[in-house]
Tab-separated table of N, CA and C in Angstrom:
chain	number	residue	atom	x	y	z
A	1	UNK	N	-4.168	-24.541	0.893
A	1	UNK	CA	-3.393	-23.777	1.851
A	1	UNK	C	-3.930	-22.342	1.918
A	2	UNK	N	-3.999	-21.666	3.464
A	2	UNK	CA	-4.671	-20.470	3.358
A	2	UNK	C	-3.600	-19.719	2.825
A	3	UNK	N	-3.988	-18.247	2.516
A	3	UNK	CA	-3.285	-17.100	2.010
A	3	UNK	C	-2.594	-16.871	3.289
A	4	UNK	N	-1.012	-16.578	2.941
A	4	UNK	CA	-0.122	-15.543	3.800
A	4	UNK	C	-0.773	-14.977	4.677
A	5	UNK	N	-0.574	-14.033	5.885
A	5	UNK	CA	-1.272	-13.064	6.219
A	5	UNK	C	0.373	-11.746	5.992
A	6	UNK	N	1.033	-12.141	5.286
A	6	UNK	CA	2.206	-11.122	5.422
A	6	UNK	C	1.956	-10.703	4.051
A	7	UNK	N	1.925	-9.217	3.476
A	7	UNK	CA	2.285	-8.813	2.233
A	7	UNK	C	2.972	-7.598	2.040
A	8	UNK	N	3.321	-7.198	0.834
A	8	UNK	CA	4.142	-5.726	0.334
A	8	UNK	C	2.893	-5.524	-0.108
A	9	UNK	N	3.420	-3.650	-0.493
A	9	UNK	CA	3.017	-2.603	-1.116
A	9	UNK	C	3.559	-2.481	-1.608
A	10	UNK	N	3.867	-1.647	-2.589
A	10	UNK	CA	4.471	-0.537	-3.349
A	10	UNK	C	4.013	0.519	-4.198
A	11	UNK	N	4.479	1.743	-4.033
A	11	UNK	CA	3.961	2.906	-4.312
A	11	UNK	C	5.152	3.115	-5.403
A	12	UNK	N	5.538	3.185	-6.974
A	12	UNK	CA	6.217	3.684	-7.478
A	12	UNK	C	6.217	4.602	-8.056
A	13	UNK	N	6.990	5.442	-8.176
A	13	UNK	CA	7.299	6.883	-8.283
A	13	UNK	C	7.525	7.299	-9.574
A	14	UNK	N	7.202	8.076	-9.927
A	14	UNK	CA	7.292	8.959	-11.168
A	14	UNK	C	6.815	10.430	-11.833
A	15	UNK	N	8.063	11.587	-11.762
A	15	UNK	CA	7.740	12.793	-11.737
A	15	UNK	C	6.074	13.116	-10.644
A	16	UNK	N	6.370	12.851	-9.933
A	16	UNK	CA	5.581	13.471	-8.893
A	16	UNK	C	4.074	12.665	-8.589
A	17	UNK	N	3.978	11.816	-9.060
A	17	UNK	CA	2.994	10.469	-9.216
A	17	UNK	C	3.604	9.123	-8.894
A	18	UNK	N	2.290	8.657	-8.123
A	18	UNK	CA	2.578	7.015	-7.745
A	18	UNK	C	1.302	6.358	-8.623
A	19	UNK	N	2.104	5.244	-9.108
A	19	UNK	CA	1.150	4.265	-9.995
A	19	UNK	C	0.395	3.422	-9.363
A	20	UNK	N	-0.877	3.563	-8.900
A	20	UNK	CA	-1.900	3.227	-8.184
A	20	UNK	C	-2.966	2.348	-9.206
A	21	UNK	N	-3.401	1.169	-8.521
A	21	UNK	CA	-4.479	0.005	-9.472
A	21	UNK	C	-5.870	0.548	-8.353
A	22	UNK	N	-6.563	0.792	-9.777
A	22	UNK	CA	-8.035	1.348	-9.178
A	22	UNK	C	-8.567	-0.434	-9.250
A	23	UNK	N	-8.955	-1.014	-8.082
A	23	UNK	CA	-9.507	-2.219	-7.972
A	23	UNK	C	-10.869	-2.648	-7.979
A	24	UNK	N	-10.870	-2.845	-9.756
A	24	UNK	CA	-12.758	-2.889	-10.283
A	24	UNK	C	-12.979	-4.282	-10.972
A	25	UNK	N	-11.938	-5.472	-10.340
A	25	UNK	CA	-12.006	-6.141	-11.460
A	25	UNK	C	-11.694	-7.586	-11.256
A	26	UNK	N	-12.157	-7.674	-9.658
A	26	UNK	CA	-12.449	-8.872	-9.347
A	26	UNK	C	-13.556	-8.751	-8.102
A	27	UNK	N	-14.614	-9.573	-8.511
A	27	UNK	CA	-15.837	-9.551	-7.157
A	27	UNK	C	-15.112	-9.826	-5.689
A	28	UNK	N	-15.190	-10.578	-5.160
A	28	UNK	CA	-14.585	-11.102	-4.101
A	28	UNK	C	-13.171	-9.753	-3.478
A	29	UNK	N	-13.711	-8.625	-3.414
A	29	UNK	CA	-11.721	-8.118	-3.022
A	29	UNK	C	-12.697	-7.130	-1.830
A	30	UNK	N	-11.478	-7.340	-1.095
A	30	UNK	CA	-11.799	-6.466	0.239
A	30	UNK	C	-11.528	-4.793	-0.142
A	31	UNK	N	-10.769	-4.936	-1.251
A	31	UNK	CA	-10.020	-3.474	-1.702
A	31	UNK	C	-11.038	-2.996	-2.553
A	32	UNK	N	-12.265	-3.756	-2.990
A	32	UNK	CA	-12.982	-3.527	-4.522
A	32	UNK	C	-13.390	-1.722	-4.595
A	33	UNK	N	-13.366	-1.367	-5.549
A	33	UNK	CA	-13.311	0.406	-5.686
A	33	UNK	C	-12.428	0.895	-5.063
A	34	UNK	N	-11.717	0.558	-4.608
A	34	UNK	CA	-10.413	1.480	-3.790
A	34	UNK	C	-9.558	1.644	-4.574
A	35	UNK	N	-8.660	2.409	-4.614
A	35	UNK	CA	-7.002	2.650	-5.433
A	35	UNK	C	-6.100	2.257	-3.776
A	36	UNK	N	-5.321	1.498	-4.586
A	36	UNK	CA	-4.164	0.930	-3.464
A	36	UNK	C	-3.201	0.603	-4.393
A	37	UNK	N	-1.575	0.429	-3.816
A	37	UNK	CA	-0.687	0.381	-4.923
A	37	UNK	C	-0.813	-0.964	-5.476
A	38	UNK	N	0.838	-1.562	-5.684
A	38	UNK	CA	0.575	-2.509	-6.518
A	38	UNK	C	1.286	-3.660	-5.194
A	39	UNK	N	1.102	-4.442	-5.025
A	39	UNK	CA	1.401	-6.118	-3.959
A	39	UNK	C	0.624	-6.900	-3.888
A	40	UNK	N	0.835	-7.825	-3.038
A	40	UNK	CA	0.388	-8.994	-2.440
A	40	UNK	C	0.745	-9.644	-1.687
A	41	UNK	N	0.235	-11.116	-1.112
A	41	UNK	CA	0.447	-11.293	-0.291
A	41	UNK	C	2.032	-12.568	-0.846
A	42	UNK	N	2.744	-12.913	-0.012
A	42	UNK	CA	4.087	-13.786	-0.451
A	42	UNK	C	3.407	-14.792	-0.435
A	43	UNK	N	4.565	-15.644	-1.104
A	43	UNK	CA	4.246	-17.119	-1.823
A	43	UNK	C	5.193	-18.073	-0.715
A	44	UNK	N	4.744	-19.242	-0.835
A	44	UNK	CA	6.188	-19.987	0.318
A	44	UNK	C	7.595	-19.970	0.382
A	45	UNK	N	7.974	-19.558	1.479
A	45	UNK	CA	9.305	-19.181	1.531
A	45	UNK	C	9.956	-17.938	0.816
A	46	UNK	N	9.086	-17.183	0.266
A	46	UNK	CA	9.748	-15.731	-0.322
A	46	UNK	C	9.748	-15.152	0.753
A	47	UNK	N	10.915	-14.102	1.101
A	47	UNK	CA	11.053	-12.657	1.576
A	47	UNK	C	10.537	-11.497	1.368
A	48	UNK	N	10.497	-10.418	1.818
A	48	UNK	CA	9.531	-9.984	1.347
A	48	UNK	C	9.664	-9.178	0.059
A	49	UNK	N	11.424	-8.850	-0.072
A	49	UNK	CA	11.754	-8.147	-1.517
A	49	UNK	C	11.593	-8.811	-2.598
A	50	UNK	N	11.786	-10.634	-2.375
A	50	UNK	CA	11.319	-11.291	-3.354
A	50	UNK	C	9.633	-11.282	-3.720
A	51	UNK	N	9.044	-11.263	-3.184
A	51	UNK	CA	7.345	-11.076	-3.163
A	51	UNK	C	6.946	-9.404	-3.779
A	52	UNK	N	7.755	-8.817	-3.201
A	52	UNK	CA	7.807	-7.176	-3.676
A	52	UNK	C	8.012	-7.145	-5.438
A	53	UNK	N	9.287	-8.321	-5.554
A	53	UNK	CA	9.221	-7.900	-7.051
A	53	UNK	C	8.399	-8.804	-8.231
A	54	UNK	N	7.998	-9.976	-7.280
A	54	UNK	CA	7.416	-10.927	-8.196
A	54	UNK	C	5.355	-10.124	-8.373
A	55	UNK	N	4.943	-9.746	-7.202
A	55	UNK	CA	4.007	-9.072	-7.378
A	55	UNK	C	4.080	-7.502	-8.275
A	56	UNK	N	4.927	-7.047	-8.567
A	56	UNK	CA	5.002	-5.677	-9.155
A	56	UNK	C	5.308	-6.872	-11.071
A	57	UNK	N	5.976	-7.507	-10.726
A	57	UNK	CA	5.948	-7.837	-12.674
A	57	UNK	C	4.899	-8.569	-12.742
A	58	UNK	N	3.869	-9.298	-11.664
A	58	UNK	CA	2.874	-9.685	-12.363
A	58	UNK	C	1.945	-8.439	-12.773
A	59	UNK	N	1.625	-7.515	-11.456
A	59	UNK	CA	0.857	-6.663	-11.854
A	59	UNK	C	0.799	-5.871	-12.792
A	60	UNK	N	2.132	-5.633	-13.132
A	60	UNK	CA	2.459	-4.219	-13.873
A	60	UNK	C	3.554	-4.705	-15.106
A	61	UNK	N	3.727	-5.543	-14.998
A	61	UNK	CA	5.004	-6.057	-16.290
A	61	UNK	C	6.337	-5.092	-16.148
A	62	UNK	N	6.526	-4.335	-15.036
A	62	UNK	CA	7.703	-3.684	-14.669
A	62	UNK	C	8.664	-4.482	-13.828
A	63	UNK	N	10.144	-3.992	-13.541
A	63	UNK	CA	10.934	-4.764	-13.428
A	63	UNK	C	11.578	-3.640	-12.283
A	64	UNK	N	11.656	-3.918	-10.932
A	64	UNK	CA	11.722	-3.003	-10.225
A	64	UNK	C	13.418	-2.737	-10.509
A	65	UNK	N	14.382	-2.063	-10.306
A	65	UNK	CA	15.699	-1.645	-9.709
A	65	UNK	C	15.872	-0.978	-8.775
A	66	UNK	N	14.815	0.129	-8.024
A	66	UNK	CA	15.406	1.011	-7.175
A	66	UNK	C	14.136	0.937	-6.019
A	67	UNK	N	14.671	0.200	-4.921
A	67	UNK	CA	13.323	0.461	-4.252
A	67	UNK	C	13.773	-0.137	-2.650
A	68	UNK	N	12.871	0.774	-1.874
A	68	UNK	CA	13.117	1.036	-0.658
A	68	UNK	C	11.726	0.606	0.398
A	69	UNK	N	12.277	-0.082	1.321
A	69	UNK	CA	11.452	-0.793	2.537
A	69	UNK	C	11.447	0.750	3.516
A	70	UNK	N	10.401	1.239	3.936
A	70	UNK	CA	9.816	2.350	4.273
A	70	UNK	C	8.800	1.997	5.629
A	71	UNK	N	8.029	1.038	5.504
A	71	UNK	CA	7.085	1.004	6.875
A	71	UNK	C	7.017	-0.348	6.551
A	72	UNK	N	6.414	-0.522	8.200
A	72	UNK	CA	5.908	-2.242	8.349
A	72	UNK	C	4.435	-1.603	8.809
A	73	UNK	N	3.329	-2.318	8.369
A	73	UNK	CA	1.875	-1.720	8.592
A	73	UNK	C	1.251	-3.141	9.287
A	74	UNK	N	0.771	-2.920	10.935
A	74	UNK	CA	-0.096	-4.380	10.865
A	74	UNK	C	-1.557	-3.529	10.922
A	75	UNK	N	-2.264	-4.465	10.132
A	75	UNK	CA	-3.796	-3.933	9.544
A	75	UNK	C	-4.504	-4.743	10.709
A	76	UNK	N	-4.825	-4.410	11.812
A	76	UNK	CA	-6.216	-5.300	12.473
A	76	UNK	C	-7.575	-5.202	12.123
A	77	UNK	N	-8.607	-5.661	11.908
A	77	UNK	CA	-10.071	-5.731	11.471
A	77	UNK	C	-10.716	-6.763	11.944
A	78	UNK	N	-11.997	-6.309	12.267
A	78	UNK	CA	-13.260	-7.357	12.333
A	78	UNK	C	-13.755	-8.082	11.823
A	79	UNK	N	-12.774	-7.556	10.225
A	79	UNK	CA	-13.560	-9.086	9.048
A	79	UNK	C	-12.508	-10.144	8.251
A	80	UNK	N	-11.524	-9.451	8.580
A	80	UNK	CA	-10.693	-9.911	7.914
A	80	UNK	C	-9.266	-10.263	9.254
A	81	UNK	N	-8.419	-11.773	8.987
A	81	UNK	CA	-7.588	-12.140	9.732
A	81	UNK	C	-6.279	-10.260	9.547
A	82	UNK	N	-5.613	-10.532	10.635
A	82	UNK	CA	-4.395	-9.505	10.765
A	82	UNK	C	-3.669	-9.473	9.904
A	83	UNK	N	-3.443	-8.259	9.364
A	83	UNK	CA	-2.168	-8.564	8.105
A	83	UNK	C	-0.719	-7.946	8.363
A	84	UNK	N	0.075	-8.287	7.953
A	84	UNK	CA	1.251	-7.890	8.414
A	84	UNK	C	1.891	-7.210	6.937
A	85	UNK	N	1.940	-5.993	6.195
A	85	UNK	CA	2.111	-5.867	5.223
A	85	UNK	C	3.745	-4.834	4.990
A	86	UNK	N	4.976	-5.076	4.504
A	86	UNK	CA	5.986	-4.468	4.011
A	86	UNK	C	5.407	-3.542	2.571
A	87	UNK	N	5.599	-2.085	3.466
A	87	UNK	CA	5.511	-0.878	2.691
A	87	UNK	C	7.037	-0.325	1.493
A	88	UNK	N	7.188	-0.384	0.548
A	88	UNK	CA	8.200	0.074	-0.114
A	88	UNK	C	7.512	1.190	-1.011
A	89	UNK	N	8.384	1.947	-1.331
A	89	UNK	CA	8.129	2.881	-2.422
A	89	UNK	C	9.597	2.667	-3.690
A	90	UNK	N	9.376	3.279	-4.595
A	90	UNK	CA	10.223	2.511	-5.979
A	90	UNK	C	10.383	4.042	-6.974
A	91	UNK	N	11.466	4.043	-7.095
A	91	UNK	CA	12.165	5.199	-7.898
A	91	UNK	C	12.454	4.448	-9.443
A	92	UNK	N	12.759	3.354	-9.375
A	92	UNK	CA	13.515	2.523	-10.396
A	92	UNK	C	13.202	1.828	-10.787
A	93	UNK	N	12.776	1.932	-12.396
A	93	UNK	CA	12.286	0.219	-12.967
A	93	UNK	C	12.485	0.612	-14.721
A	94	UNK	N	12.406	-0.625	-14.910
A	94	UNK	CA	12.344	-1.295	-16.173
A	94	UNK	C	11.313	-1.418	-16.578
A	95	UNK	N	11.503	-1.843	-18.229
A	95	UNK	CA	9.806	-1.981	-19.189
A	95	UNK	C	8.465	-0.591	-19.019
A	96	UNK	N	7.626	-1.182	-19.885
A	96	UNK	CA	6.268	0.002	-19.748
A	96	UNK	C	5.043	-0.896	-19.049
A	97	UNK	N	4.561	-0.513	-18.082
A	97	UNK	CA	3.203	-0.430	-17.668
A	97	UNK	C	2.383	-1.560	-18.563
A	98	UNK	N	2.012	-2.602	-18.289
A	98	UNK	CA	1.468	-3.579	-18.712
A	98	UNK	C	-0.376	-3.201	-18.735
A	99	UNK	N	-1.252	-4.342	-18.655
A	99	UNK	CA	-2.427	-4.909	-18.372
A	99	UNK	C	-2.463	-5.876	-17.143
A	100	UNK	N	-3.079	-5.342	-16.185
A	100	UNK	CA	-3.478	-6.462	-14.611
A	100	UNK	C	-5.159	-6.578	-15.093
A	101	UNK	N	-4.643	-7.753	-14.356
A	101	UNK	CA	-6.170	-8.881	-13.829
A	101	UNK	C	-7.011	-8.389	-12.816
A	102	UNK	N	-6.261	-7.750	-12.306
A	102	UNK	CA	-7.068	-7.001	-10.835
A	102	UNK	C	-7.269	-5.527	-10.570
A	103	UNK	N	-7.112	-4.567	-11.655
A	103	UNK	CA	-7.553	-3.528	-11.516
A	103	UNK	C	-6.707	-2.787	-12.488
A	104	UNK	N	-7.234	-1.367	-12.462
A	104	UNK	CA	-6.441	-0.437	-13.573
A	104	UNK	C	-5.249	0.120	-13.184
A	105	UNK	N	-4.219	0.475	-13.953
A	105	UNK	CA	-3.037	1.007	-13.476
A	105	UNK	C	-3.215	2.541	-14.099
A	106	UNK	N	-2.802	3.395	-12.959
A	106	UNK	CA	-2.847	4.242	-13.034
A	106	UNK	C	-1.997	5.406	-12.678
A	107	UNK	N	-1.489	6.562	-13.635
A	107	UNK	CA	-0.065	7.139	-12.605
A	107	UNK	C	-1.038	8.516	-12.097
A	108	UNK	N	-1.158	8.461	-10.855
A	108	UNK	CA	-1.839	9.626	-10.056
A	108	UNK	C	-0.944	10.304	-9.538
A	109	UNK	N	-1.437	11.597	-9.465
A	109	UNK	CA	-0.443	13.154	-8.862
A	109	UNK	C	-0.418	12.478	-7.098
A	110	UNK	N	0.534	12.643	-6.789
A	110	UNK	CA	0.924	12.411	-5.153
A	110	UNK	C	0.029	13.358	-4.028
A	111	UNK	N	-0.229	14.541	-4.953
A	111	UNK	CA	-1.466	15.630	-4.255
A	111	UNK	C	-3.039	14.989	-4.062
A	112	UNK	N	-3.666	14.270	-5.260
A	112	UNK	CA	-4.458	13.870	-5.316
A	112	UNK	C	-5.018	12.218	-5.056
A	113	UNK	N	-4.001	11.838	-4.260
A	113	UNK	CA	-4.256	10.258	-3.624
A	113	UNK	C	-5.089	10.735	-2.480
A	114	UNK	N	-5.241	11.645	-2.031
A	114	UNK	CA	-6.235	11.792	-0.683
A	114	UNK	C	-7.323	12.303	-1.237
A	115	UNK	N	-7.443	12.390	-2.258
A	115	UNK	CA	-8.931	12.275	-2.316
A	115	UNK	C	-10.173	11.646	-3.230
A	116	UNK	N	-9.070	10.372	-3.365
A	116	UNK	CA	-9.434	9.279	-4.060
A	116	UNK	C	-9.952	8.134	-2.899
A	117	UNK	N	-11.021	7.474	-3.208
A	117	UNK	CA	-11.698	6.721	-2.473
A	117	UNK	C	-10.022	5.531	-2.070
A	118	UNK	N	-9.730	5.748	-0.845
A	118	UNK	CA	-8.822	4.706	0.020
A	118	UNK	C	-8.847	4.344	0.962
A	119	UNK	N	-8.408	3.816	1.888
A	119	UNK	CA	-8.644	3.151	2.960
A	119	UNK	C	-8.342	4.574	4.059
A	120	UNK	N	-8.524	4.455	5.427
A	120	UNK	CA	-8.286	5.828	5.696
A	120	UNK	C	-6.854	5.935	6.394
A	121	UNK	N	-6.521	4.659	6.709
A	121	UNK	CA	-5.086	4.389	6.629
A	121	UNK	C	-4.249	4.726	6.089
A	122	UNK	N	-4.550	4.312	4.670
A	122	UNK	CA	-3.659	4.540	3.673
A	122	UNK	C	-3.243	5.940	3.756
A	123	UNK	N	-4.364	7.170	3.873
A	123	UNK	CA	-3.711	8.323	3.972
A	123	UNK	C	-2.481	8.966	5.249
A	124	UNK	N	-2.963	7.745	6.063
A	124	UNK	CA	-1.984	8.151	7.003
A	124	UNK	C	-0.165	7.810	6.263
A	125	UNK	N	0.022	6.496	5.749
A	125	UNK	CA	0.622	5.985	5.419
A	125	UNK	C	1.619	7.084	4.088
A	126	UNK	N	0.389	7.678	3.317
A	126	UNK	CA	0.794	8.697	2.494
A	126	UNK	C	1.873	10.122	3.188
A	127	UNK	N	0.974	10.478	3.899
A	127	UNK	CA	1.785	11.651	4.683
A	127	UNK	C	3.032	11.410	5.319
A	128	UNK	N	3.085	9.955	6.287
A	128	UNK	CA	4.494	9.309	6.337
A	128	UNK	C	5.510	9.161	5.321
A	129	UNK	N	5.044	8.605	3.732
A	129	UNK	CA	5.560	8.554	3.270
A	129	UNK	C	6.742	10.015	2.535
A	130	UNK	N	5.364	11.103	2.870
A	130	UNK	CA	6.246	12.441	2.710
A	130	UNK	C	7.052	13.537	3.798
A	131	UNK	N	6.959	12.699	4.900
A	131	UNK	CA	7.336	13.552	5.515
A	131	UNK	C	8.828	12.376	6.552
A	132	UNK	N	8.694	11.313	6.263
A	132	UNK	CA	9.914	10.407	6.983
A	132	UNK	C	10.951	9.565	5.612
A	133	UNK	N	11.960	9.845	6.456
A	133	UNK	CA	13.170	9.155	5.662
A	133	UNK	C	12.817	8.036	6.532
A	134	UNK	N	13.077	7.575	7.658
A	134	UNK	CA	13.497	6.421	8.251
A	134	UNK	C	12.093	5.430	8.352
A	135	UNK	N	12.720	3.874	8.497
A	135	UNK	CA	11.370	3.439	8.528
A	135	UNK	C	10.631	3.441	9.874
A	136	UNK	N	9.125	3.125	9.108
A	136	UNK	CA	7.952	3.299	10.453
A	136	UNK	C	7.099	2.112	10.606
A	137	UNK	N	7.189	2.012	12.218
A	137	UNK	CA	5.932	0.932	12.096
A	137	UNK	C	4.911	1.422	12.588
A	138	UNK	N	3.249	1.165	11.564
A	138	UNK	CA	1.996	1.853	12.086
A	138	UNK	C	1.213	0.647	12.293
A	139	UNK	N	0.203	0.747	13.354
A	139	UNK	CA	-0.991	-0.384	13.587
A	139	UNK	C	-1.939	0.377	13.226
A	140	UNK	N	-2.988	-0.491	12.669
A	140	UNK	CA	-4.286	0.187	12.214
A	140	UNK	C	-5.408	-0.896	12.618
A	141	UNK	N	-6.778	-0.475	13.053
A	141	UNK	CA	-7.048	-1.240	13.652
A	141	UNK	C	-8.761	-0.470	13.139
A	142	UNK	N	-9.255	-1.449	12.158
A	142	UNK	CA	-10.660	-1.396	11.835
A	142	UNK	C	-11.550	-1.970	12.387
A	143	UNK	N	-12.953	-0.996	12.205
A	143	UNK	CA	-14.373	-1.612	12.555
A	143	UNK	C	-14.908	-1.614	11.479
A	144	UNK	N	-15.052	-2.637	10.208
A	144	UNK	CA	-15.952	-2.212	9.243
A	144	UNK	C	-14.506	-1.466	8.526
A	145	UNK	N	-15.494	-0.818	8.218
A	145	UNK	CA	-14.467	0.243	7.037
A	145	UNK	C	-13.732	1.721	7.837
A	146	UNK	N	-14.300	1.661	9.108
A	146	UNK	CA	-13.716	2.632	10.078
A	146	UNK	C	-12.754	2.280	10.941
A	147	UNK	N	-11.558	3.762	10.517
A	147	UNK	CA	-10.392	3.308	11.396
A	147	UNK	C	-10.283	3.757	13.084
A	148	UNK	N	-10.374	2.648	13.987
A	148	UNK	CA	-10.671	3.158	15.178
A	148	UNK	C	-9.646	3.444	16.119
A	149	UNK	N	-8.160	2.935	15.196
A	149	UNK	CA	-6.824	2.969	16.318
A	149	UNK	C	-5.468	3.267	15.411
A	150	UNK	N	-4.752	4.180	16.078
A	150	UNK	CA	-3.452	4.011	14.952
A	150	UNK	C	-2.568	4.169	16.098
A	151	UNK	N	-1.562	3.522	15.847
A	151	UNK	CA	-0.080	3.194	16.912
A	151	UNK	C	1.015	3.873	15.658
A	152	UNK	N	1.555	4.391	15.896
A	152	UNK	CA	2.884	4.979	15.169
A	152	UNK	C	4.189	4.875	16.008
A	153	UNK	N	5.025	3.745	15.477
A	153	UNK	CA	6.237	3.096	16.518
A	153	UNK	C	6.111	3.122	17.904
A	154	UNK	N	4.603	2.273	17.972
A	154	UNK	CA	4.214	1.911	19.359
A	154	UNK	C	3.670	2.926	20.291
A	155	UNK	N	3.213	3.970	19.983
A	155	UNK	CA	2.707	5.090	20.289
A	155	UNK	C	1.683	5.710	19.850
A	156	UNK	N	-0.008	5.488	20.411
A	156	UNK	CA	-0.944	5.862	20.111
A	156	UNK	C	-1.054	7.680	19.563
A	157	UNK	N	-1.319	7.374	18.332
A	157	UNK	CA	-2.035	9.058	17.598
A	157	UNK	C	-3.068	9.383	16.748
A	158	UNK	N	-3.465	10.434	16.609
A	158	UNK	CA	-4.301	11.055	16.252
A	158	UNK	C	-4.538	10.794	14.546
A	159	UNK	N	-4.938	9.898	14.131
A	159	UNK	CA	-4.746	9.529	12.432
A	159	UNK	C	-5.066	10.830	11.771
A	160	UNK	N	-6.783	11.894	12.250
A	160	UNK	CA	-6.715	13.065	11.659
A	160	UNK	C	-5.858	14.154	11.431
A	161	UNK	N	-4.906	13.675	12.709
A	161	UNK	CA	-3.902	15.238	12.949
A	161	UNK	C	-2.979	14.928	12.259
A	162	UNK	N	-2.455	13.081	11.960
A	162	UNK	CA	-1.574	13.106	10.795
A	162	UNK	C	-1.436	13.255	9.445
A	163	UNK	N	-3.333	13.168	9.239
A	163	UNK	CA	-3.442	13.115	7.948
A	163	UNK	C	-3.111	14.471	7.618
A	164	UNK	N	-3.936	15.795	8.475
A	164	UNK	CA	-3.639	16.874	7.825
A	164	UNK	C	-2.264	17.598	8.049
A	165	UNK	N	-1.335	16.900	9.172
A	165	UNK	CA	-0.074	17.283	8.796
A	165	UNK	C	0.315	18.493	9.971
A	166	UNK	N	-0.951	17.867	10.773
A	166	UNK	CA	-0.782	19.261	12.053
A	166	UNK	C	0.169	19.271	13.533
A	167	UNK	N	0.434	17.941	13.400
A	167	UNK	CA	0.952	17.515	14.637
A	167	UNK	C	2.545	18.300	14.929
């Protein structure tokens, strides 16, 4: 059976850092060298909070309690099928920080995720995340590793002007 094309994120929070997996540690990953949070794609018939928490205790051996659905992201690309991915961020959890199969866990300053090798999306996604309470839906739409389109609740913008926060 193919993979989902629907998955979570999650960015969890802590004193001013999100725990980000630097992804060095499986050949085959579209993400390989990137830092991206911790998800995946759902399993049959999960929702997506159920998939949200079953991917955060595999990755991380944490046990979410406090966590919030924030954006819906569809990823378009040239190499890869469309993804439809549920963005949460996480105030609340249980246990310590485990060992993953798929990359390093890491708690990074919230200042310094932009200038860590990521998707260029993702930074858009970052600045949303600091500057909106309510949720957002963004389209992103790659050539390669270049982002050539962003829709923000159905409304074409400027990904540079959001990244730096000028708009």
């Amino acid at each position: 059976m193919a993979k989902s094309n629907q998955t979570t994120l999650c960015y969890i929070e802590r004193a001013g850092k999100y725990l980000m997996m630097h992804r060095v540690k499986k050949e085959k990953d579209i993400n390989k060298d990137k830092w991206v949070g911790i998800g995946g794609h759902f399993e049959a018939d999960e929702c997506p909070e159920e998939c949200l928490l079953r991917e955060c205790r595999e990755e991380t051996s944490l046990k979410l309690t406090d966590y919030k659905l924030r954006g819906i992201i569809t990823f378009i690309s040239d190499r890869w099928q469309t993804e439809y991915m549920f963005l949460y961020t996480a105030t609340g959890f249980e246990g310590e920080v485990g060992e993953c199969d798929e990359g390093t866990l890491e708690w990074i300053d919230k200042r310094k995720v932009y200038e860590l090798p990521v998707w260029e999306g993702d930074k858009i996604f970052f600045r949303l995340l600091e500057t909106r309470q309510d949720c957002f839906s963004l389209k992103l739409r790659y050539a390669g590793e270049a982002l050539v389109e962003v829709l923000l609740d159905g409304k074409t913008v400027d990904g540079e002007t959001l990244i730096s926060g000028t708009n």
